Short mmCIF file of C-alpha atoms and ligand atoms in Angstrom, two decimals:
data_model
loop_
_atom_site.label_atom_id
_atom_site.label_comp_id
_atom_site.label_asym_id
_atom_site.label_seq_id
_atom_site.Cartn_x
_atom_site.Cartn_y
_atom_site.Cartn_z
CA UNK A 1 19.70 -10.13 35.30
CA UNK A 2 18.00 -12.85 33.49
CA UNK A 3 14.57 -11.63 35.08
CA UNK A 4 15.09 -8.18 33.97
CA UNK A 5 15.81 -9.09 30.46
CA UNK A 6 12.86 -10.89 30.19
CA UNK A 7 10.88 -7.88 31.80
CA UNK A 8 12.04 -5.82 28.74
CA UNK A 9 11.33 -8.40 26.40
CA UNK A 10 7.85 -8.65 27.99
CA UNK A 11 7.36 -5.08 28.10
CA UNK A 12 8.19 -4.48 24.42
CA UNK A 13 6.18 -7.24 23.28
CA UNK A 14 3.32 -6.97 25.39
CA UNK A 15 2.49 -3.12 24.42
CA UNK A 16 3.40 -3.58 20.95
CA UNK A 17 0.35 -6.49 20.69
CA UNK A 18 -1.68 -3.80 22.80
CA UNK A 19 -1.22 -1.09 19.60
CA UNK A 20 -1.50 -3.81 16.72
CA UNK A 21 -5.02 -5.43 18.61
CA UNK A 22 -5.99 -1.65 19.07
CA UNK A 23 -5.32 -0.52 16.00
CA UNK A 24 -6.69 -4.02 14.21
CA UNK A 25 -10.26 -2.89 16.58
CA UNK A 26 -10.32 0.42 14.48
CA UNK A 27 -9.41 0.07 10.86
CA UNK A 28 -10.90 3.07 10.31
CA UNK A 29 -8.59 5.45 11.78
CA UNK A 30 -5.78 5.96 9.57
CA UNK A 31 -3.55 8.99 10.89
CA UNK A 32 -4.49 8.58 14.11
CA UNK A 33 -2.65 5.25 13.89
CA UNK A 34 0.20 7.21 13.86
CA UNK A 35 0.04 9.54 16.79
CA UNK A 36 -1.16 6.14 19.21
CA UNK A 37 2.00 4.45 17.53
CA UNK A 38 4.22 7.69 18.67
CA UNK A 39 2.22 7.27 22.08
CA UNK A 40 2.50 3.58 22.52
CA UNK A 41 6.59 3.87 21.46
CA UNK A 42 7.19 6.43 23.59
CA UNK A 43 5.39 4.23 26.59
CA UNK A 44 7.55 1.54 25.78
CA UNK A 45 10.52 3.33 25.71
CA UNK A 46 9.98 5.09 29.11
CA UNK A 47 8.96 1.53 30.92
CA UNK A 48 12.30 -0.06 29.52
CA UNK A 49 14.93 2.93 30.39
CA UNK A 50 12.52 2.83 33.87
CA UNK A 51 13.11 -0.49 34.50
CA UNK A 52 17.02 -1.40 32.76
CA UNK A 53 19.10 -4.30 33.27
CA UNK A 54 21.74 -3.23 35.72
CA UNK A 55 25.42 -5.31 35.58
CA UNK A 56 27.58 -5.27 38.90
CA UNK A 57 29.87 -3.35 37.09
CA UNK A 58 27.31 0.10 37.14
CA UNK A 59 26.62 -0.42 33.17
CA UNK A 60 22.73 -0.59 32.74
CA UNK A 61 21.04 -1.64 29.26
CA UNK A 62 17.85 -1.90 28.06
CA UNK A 63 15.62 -2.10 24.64
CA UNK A 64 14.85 0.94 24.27
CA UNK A 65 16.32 1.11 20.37
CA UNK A 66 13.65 -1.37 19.41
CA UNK A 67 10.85 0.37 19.88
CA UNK A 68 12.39 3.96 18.42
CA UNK A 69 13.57 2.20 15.36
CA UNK A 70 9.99 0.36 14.71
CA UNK A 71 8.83 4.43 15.43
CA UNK A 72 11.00 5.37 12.80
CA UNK A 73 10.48 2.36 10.47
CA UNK A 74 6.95 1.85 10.37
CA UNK A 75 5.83 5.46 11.46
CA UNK A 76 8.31 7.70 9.35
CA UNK A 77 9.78 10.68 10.45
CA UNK A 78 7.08 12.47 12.19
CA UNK A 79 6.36 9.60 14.27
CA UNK A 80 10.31 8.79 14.60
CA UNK A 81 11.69 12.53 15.84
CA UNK A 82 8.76 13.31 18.56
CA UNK A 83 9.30 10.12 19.96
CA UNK A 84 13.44 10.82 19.62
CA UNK A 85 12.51 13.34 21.70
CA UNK A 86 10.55 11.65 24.42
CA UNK A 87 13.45 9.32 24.53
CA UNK A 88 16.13 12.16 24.73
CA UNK A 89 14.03 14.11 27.55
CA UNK A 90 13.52 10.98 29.43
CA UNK A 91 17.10 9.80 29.15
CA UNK A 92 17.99 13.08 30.29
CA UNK A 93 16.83 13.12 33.44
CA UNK A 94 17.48 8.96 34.15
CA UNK A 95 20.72 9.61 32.95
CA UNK A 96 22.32 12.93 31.29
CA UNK A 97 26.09 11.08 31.11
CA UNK A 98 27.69 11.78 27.58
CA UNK A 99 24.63 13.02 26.05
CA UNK A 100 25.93 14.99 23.34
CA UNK A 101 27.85 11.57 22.12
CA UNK A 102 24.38 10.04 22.39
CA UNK A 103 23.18 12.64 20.16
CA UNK A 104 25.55 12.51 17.64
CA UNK A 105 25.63 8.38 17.22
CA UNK A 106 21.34 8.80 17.37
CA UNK A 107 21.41 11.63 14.43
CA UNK A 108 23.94 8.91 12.75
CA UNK A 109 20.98 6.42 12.86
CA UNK A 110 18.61 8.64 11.86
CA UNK A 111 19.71 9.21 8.63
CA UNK A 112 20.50 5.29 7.97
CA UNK A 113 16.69 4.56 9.13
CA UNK A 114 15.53 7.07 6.61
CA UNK A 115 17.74 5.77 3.91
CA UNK A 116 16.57 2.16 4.00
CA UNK A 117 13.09 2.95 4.92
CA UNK A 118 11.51 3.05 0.98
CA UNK A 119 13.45 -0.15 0.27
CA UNK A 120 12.23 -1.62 4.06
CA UNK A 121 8.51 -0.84 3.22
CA UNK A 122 8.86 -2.77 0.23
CA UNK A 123 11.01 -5.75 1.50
CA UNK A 124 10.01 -9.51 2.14
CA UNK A 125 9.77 -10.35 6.11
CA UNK A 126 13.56 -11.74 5.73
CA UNK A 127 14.54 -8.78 4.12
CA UNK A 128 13.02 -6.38 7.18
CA UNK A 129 15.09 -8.64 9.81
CA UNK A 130 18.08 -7.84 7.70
CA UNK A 131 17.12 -4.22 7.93
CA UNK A 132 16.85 -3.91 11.40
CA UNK A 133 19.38 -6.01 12.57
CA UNK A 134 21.94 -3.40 10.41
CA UNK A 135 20.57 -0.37 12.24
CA UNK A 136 20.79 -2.59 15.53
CA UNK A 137 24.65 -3.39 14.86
CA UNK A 138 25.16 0.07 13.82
CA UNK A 139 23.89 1.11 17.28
CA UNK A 140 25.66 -1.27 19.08
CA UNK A 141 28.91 -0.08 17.40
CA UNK A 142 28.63 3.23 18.99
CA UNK A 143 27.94 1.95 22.59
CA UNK A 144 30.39 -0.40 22.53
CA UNK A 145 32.92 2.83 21.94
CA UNK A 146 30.86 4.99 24.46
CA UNK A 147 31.83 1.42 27.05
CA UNK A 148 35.55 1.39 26.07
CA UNK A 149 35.73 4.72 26.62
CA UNK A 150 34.33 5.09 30.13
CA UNK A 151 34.50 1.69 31.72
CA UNK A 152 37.58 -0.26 29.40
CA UNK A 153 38.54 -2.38 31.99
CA UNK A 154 34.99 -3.60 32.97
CA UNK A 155 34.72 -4.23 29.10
CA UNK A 156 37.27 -6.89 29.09
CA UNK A 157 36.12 -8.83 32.28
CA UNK A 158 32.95 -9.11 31.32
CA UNK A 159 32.98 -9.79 27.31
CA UNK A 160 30.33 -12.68 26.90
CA UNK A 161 28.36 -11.05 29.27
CA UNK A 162 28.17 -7.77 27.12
CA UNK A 163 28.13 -9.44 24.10
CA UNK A 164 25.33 -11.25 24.89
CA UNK A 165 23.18 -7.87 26.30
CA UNK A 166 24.31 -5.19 23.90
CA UNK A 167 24.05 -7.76 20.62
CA UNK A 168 22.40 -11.07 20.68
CA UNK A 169 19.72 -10.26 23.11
CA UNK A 170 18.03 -7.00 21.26
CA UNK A 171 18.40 -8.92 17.98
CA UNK A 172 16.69 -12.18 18.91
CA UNK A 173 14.00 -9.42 20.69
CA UNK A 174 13.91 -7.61 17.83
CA UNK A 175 13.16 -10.49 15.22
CA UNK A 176 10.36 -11.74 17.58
CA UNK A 177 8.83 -8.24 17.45
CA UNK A 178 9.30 -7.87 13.68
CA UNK A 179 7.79 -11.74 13.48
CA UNK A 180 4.80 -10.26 15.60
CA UNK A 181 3.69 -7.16 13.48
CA UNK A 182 4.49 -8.39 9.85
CA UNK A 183 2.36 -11.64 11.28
CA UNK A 184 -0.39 -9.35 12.43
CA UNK A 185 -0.75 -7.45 9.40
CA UNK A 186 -0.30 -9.90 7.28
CA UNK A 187 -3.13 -11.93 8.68
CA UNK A 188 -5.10 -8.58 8.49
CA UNK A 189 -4.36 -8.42 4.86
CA UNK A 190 -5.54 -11.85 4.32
CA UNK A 191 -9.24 -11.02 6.06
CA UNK A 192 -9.24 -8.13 4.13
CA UNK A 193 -8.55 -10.35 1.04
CA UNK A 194 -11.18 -12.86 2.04
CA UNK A 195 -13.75 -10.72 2.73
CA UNK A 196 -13.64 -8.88 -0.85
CA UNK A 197 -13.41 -12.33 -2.83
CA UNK A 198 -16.45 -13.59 -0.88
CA UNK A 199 -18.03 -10.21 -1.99
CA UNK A 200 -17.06 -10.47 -5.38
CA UNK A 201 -18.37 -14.46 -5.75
CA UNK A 202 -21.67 -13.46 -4.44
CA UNK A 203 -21.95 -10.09 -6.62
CA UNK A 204 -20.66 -11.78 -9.64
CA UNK A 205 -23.37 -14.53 -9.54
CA UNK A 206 -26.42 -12.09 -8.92
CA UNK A 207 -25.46 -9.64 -11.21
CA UNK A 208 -25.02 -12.36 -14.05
CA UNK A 209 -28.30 -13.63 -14.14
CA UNK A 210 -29.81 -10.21 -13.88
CA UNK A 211 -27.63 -8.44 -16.43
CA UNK A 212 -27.93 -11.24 -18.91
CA UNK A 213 -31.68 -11.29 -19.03
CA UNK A 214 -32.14 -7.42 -18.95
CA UNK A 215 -29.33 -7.16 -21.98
CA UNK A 216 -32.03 -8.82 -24.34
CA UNK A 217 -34.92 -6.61 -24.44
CA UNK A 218 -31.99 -3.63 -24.69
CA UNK A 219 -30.85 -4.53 -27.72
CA UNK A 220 -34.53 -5.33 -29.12
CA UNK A 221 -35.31 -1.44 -27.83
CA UNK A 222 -32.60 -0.33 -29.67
CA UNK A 223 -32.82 -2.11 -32.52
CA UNK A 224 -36.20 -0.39 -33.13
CA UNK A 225 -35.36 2.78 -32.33
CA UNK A 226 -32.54 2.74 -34.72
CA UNK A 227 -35.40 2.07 -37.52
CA UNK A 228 -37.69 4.77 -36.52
CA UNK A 229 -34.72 7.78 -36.64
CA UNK A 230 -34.57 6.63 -40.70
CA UNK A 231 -38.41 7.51 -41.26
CA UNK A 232 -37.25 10.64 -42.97
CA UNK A 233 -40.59 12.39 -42.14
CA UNK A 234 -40.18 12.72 -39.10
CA UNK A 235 -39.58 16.45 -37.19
CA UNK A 236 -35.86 17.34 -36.14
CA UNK A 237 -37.30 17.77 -32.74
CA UNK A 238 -38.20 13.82 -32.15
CA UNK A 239 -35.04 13.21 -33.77
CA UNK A 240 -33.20 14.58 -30.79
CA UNK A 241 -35.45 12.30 -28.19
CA UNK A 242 -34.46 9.58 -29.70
CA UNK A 243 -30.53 10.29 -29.86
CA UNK A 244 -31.13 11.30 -26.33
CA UNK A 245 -32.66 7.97 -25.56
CA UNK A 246 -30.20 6.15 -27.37
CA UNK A 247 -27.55 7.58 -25.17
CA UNK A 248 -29.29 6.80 -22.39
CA UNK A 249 -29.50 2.94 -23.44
CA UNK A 250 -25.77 2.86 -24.54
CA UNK A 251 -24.63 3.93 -20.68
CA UNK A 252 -27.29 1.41 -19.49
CA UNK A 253 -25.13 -0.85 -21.86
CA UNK A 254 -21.87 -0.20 -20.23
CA UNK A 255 -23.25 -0.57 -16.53
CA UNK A 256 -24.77 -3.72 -17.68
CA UNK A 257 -21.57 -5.44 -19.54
CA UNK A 258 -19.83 -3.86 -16.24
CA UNK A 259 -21.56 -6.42 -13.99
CA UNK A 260 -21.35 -9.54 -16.50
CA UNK A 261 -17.69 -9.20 -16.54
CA UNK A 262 -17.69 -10.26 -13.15
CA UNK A 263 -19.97 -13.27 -13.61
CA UNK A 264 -17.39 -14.06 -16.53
CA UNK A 265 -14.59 -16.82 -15.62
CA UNK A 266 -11.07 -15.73 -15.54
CA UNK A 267 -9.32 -18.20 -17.24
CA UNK A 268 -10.29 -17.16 -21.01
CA UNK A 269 -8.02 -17.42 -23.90
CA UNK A 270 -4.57 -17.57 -22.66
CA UNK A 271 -1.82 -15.83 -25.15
CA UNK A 272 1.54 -14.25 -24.97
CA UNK A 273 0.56 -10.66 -25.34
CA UNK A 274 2.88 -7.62 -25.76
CA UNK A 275 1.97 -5.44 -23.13
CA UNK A 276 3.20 -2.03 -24.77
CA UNK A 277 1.72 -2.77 -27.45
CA UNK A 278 -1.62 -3.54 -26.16
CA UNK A 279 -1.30 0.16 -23.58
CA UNK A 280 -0.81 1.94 -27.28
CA UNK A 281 -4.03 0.50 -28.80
CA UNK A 282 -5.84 0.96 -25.52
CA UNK A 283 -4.65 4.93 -25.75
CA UNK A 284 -6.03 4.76 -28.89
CA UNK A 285 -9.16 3.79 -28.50
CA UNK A 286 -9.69 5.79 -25.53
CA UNK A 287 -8.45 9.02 -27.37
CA UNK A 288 -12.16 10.59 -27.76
CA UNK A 289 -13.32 9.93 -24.82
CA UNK A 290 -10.21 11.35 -23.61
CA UNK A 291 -10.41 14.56 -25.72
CA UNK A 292 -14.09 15.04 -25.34
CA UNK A 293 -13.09 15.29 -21.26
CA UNK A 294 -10.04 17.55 -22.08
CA UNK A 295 -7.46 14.80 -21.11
CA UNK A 296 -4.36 13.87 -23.06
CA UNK A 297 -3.00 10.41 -23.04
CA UNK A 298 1.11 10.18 -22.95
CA UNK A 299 2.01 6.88 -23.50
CA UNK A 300 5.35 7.07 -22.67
CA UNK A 301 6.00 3.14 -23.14
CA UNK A 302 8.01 2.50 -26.02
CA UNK A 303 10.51 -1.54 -25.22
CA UNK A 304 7.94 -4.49 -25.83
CA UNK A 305 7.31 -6.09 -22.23
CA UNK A 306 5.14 -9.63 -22.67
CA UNK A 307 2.82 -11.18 -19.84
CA UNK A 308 0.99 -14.33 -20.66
CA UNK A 309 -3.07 -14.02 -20.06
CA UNK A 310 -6.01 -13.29 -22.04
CA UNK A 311 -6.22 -10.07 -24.15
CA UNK A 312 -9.25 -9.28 -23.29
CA UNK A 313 -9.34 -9.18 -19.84
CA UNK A 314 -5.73 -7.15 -20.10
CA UNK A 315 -7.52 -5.03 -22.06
CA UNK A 316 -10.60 -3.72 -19.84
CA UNK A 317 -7.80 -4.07 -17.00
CA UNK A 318 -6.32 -0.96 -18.86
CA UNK A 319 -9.73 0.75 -19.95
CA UNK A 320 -11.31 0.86 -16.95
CA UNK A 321 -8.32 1.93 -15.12
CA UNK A 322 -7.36 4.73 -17.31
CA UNK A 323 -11.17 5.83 -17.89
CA UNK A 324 -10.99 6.23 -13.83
CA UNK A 325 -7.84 8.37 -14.23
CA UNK A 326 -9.49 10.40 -16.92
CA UNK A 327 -13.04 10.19 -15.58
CA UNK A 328 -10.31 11.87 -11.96
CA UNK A 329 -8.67 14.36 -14.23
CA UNK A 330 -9.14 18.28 -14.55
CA UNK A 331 -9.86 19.93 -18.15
CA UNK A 332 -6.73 20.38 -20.15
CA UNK A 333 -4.41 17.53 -17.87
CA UNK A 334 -2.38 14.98 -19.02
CA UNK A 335 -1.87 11.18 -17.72
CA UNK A 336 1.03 9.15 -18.04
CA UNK A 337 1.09 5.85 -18.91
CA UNK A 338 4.74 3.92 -19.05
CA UNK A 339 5.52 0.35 -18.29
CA UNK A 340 8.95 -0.95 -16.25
CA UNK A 341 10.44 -3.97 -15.44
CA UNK A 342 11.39 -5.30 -11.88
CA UNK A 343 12.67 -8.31 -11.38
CA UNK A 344 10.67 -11.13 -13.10
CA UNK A 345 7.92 -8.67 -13.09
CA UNK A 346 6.22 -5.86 -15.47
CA UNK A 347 5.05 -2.70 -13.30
CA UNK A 348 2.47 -0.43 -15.79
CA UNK A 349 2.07 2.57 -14.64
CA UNK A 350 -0.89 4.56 -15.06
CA UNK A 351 -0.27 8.76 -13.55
CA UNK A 352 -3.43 11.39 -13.43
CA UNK A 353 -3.05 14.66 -11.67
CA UNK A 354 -6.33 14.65 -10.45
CA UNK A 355 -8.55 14.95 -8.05
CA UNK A 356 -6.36 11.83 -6.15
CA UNK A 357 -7.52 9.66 -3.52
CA UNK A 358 -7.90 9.75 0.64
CA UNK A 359 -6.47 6.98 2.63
CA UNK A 360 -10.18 5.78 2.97
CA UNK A 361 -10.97 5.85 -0.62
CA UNK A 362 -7.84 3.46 -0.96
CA UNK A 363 -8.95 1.27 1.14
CA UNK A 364 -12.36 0.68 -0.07
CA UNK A 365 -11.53 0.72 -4.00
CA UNK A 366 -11.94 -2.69 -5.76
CA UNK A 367 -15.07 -3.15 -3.36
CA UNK A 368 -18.18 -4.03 -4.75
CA UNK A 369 -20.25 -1.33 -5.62
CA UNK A 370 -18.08 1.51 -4.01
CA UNK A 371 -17.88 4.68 -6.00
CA UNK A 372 -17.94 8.59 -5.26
CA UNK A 373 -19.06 9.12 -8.77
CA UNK A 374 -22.99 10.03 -9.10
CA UNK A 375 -23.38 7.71 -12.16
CA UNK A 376 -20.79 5.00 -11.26
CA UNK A 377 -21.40 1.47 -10.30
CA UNK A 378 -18.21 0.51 -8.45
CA UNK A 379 -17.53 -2.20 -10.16
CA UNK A 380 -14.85 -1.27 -12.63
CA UNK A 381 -11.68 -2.00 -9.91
CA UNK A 382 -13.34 -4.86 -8.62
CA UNK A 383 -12.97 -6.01 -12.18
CA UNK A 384 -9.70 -5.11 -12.05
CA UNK A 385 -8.47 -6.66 -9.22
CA UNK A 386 -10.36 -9.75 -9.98
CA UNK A 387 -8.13 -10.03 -13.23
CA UNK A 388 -4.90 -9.08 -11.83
CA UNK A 389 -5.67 -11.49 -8.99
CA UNK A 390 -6.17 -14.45 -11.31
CA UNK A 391 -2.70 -13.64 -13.42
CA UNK A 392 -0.91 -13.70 -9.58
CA UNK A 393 -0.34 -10.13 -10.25
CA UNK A 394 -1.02 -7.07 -7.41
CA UNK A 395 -2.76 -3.60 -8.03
CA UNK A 396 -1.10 -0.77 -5.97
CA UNK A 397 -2.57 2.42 -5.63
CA UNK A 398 -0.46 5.59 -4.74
CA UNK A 399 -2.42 8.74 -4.39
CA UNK A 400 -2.27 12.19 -2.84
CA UNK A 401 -5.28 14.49 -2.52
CA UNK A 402 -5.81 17.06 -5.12
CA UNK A 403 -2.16 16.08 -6.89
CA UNK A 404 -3.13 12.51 -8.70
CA UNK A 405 -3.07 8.65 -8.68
CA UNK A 406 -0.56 6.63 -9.84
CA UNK A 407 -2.35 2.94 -9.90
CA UNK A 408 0.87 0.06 -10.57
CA UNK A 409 0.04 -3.06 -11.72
CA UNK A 410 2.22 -5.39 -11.69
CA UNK A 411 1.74 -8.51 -13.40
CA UNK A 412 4.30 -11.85 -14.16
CA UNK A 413 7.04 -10.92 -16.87
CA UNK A 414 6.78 -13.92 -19.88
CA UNK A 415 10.29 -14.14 -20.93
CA UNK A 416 10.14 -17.09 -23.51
P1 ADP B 1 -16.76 3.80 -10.78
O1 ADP B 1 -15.77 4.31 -11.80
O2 ADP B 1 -17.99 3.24 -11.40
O3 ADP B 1 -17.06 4.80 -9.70
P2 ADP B 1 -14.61 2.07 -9.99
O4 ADP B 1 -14.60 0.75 -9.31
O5 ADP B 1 -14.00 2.14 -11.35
O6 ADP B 1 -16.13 2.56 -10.03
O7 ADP B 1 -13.91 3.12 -9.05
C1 ADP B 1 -14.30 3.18 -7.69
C2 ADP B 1 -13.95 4.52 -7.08
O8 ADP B 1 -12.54 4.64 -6.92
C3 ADP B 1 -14.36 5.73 -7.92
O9 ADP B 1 -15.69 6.08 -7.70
C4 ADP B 1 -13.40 6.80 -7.41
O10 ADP B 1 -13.88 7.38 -6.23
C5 ADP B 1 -12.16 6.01 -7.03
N1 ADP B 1 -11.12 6.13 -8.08
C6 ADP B 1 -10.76 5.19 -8.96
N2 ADP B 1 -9.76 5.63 -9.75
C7 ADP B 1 -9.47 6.89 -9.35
C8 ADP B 1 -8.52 7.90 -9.77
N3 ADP B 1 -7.67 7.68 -10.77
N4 ADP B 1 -8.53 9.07 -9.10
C9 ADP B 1 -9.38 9.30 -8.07
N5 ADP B 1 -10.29 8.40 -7.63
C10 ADP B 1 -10.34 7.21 -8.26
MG1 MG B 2 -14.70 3.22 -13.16
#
């Protein structure tokens, strides 16, 4: 019996490294992940009810509910009910004893999975064990009924025997499988990490001593130009060239202070700043360029929240983030910009309904030099990220194609 346990332990480990390696080999695919995690669930579940542990007493077990709930939990529903059904047809023809109980207890668990599964998404590692070891105990309550029922007697001779494969046994499995794939993306997370601050160092120093030296002979240009539009003799028509190149050096302004904010250290002038406060000003001085693109800004924020950093940097945090939104955002839209509290932390929220972002797009923003725009320079979220990251804050982006973005930063609450 021991050697069969460890079979299912093995088996459920062993092709659950196979899909996090395989899927770690392609980080490009994003909803295919999901049908290979319905495929490689469904595998597992078929090699444990294939291969159970079988008592003297007739009663077989196996792991089976580990690899449906991480279906459920990590896949969501339309990964969780096709493989429900694998499990069902399979089961069916292994063993089609009491299967409309089986139903009914499965359904039960169903709806607790998709309960927790917002707060499990969003829960610590410990948190996630807690998680699944409810929806394990929950299971186990309605096969240790479906036991007394049809084998009572066997029930009470073999008790620590039971207790042992029906409870403790799936929930030390299932804590070394959780372990395995928050390790495993975690670690992934971390590359990823790695890999954009090495970016951003290397950028950062380039641009600076480019940008600095090419800012110079800007302003000089302008400075002259500026002089020439007041010779009052000349014709409307030059007039016009030289607003037109004026424009022209302003934008070549904006790209330029783009890339020396990067070169910029983080530290700057640290102050308690009231956040709200600081969202209303930025609204307002982003209210033409907001108008002239047919956006309104709703600043819904109204409590004062406080974070301790440098107003500056908060500041172009907020700019370039809401210019994005606005920059994303149809003619006549609105965007929404509130801030919460959670915990010890502030979340501001900033909501377009625009043109919204692919999974891909996600992925890559905050990377140096990625944009879809024709006259972007990808460098405004790197900004962004490089700020929040200094103030131990995190930048999530939530976005659905053709609806909007909702980018939340969260940043340490200063209370006193
Ligand atoms: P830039 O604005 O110069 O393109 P950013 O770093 O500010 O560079 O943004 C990078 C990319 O992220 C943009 O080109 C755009 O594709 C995407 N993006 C950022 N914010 C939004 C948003 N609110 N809606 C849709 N796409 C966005
Ligand atoms: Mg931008």
């Amino acid at each position: 019996m021991f050697v069969e346990f460890c079979i299912q332990i093995f088996l459920v480990l062993t092709i659950l490294i196979l899909y996090l390696a395989w899927t770690r080999l392609h980080p490009k695919l994003t909803k295919q992940k999901f049908v290979f995690l319905f495929f490689f669930c469904s595998l597992i579940i078929i090699l444990c009810m294939s291969y159970p542990v079988k008592y003297h007493s007739g009663i077989i077990m196996d792991l089976r509910i580990i690899p449906w709930m991480v279906s459920f939990l990590y896949g969501g529903f339309f990964v969780g009910i096709p493989t429900t059904l694998i499990m069902f047809i399979y089961g069916f023809f292994v063993d089609g004893t009491s299967i409309g109980y089986i139903i009914f207890s499965h359904i039960i668990i169903i709806i607790f999975m998709l309960m927790i599964k917002k707060k499990f998404e969003e829960s610590s590692y410990l948190n996630k064990l807690k998680y699944t070891s409810g929806v394990l105990l929950l299971h186990d309550v309605f096969v240790i009924f479906l036991l007394y029922i049809n084998h009572s007697n066997m029930i009470y001779h073999s008790k620590l025997l039971i207790s042992m494969g029906i409870i403790i046994v799936p929930i030390l499995a299932n804590w070394l499988v959780i372990f395995l794939i928050e390790a495993i993306q975690a670690n992934e997370k971390f590359r990823l990490e790695m890999a954009r601050s090495e970016k951003i160092h290397i950028v950062g120093q380039l641009a600076a001593s480019v940008a600095h030296e090419v800012r110079n002979p800007i302003t000089v240009v302008k400075g002259f130009m500026q002089l020439i539009q007041h010779d009052e003799e000349m014709s409307g028509r030059y007039h016009y060239y030289l607003q037109t190149m004026e424009k022209e050096l302003d934008r070549a302004t904006g790209i330029i202070n783009d890339y020396l904010s990067l070169a910029k250290p983080q530290e700057g002038c640290t102050k308690i700043i009231n956040m709200t406060e600081l969202l209303q000003f930025v609204c307002q001085t982003l209210h033409s360029y907001a108008f002239i693109n047919g956006v309104k800004l709703h600043c819904k924020a109204k409590k004062a929240y406080y974070v301790k950093g440098s107003i500056e940097k908060m500041q172009q945090l907020l700019v370039n983030i809401i210019k994005n939104g606005i920059e994303a955002s149809p003619k006549e839209s609105v965007m929404d910009l509130d801030i919460l509290e959670e915990k010890k932390h502030i979340l501001i929220k900033i909501r377009d309904y625009g043109q919204g972002m692919t999974a891909e797009q996600i992925e890559k923003a905050g990377m140096p030099f990625y944009t879809t725009k024709e006259s972007g320079t990808g460098l405004g979220l790197m900004v962004c990220y490089q700020i929040v990251e200094a103030y131990n804050g995190k930048i999530h982006i939530d976005s659905e194609l053709h609806k909007g973005t909702c980018f939340t930063i969260k940043l340490p609450a200063y209370n006193g």
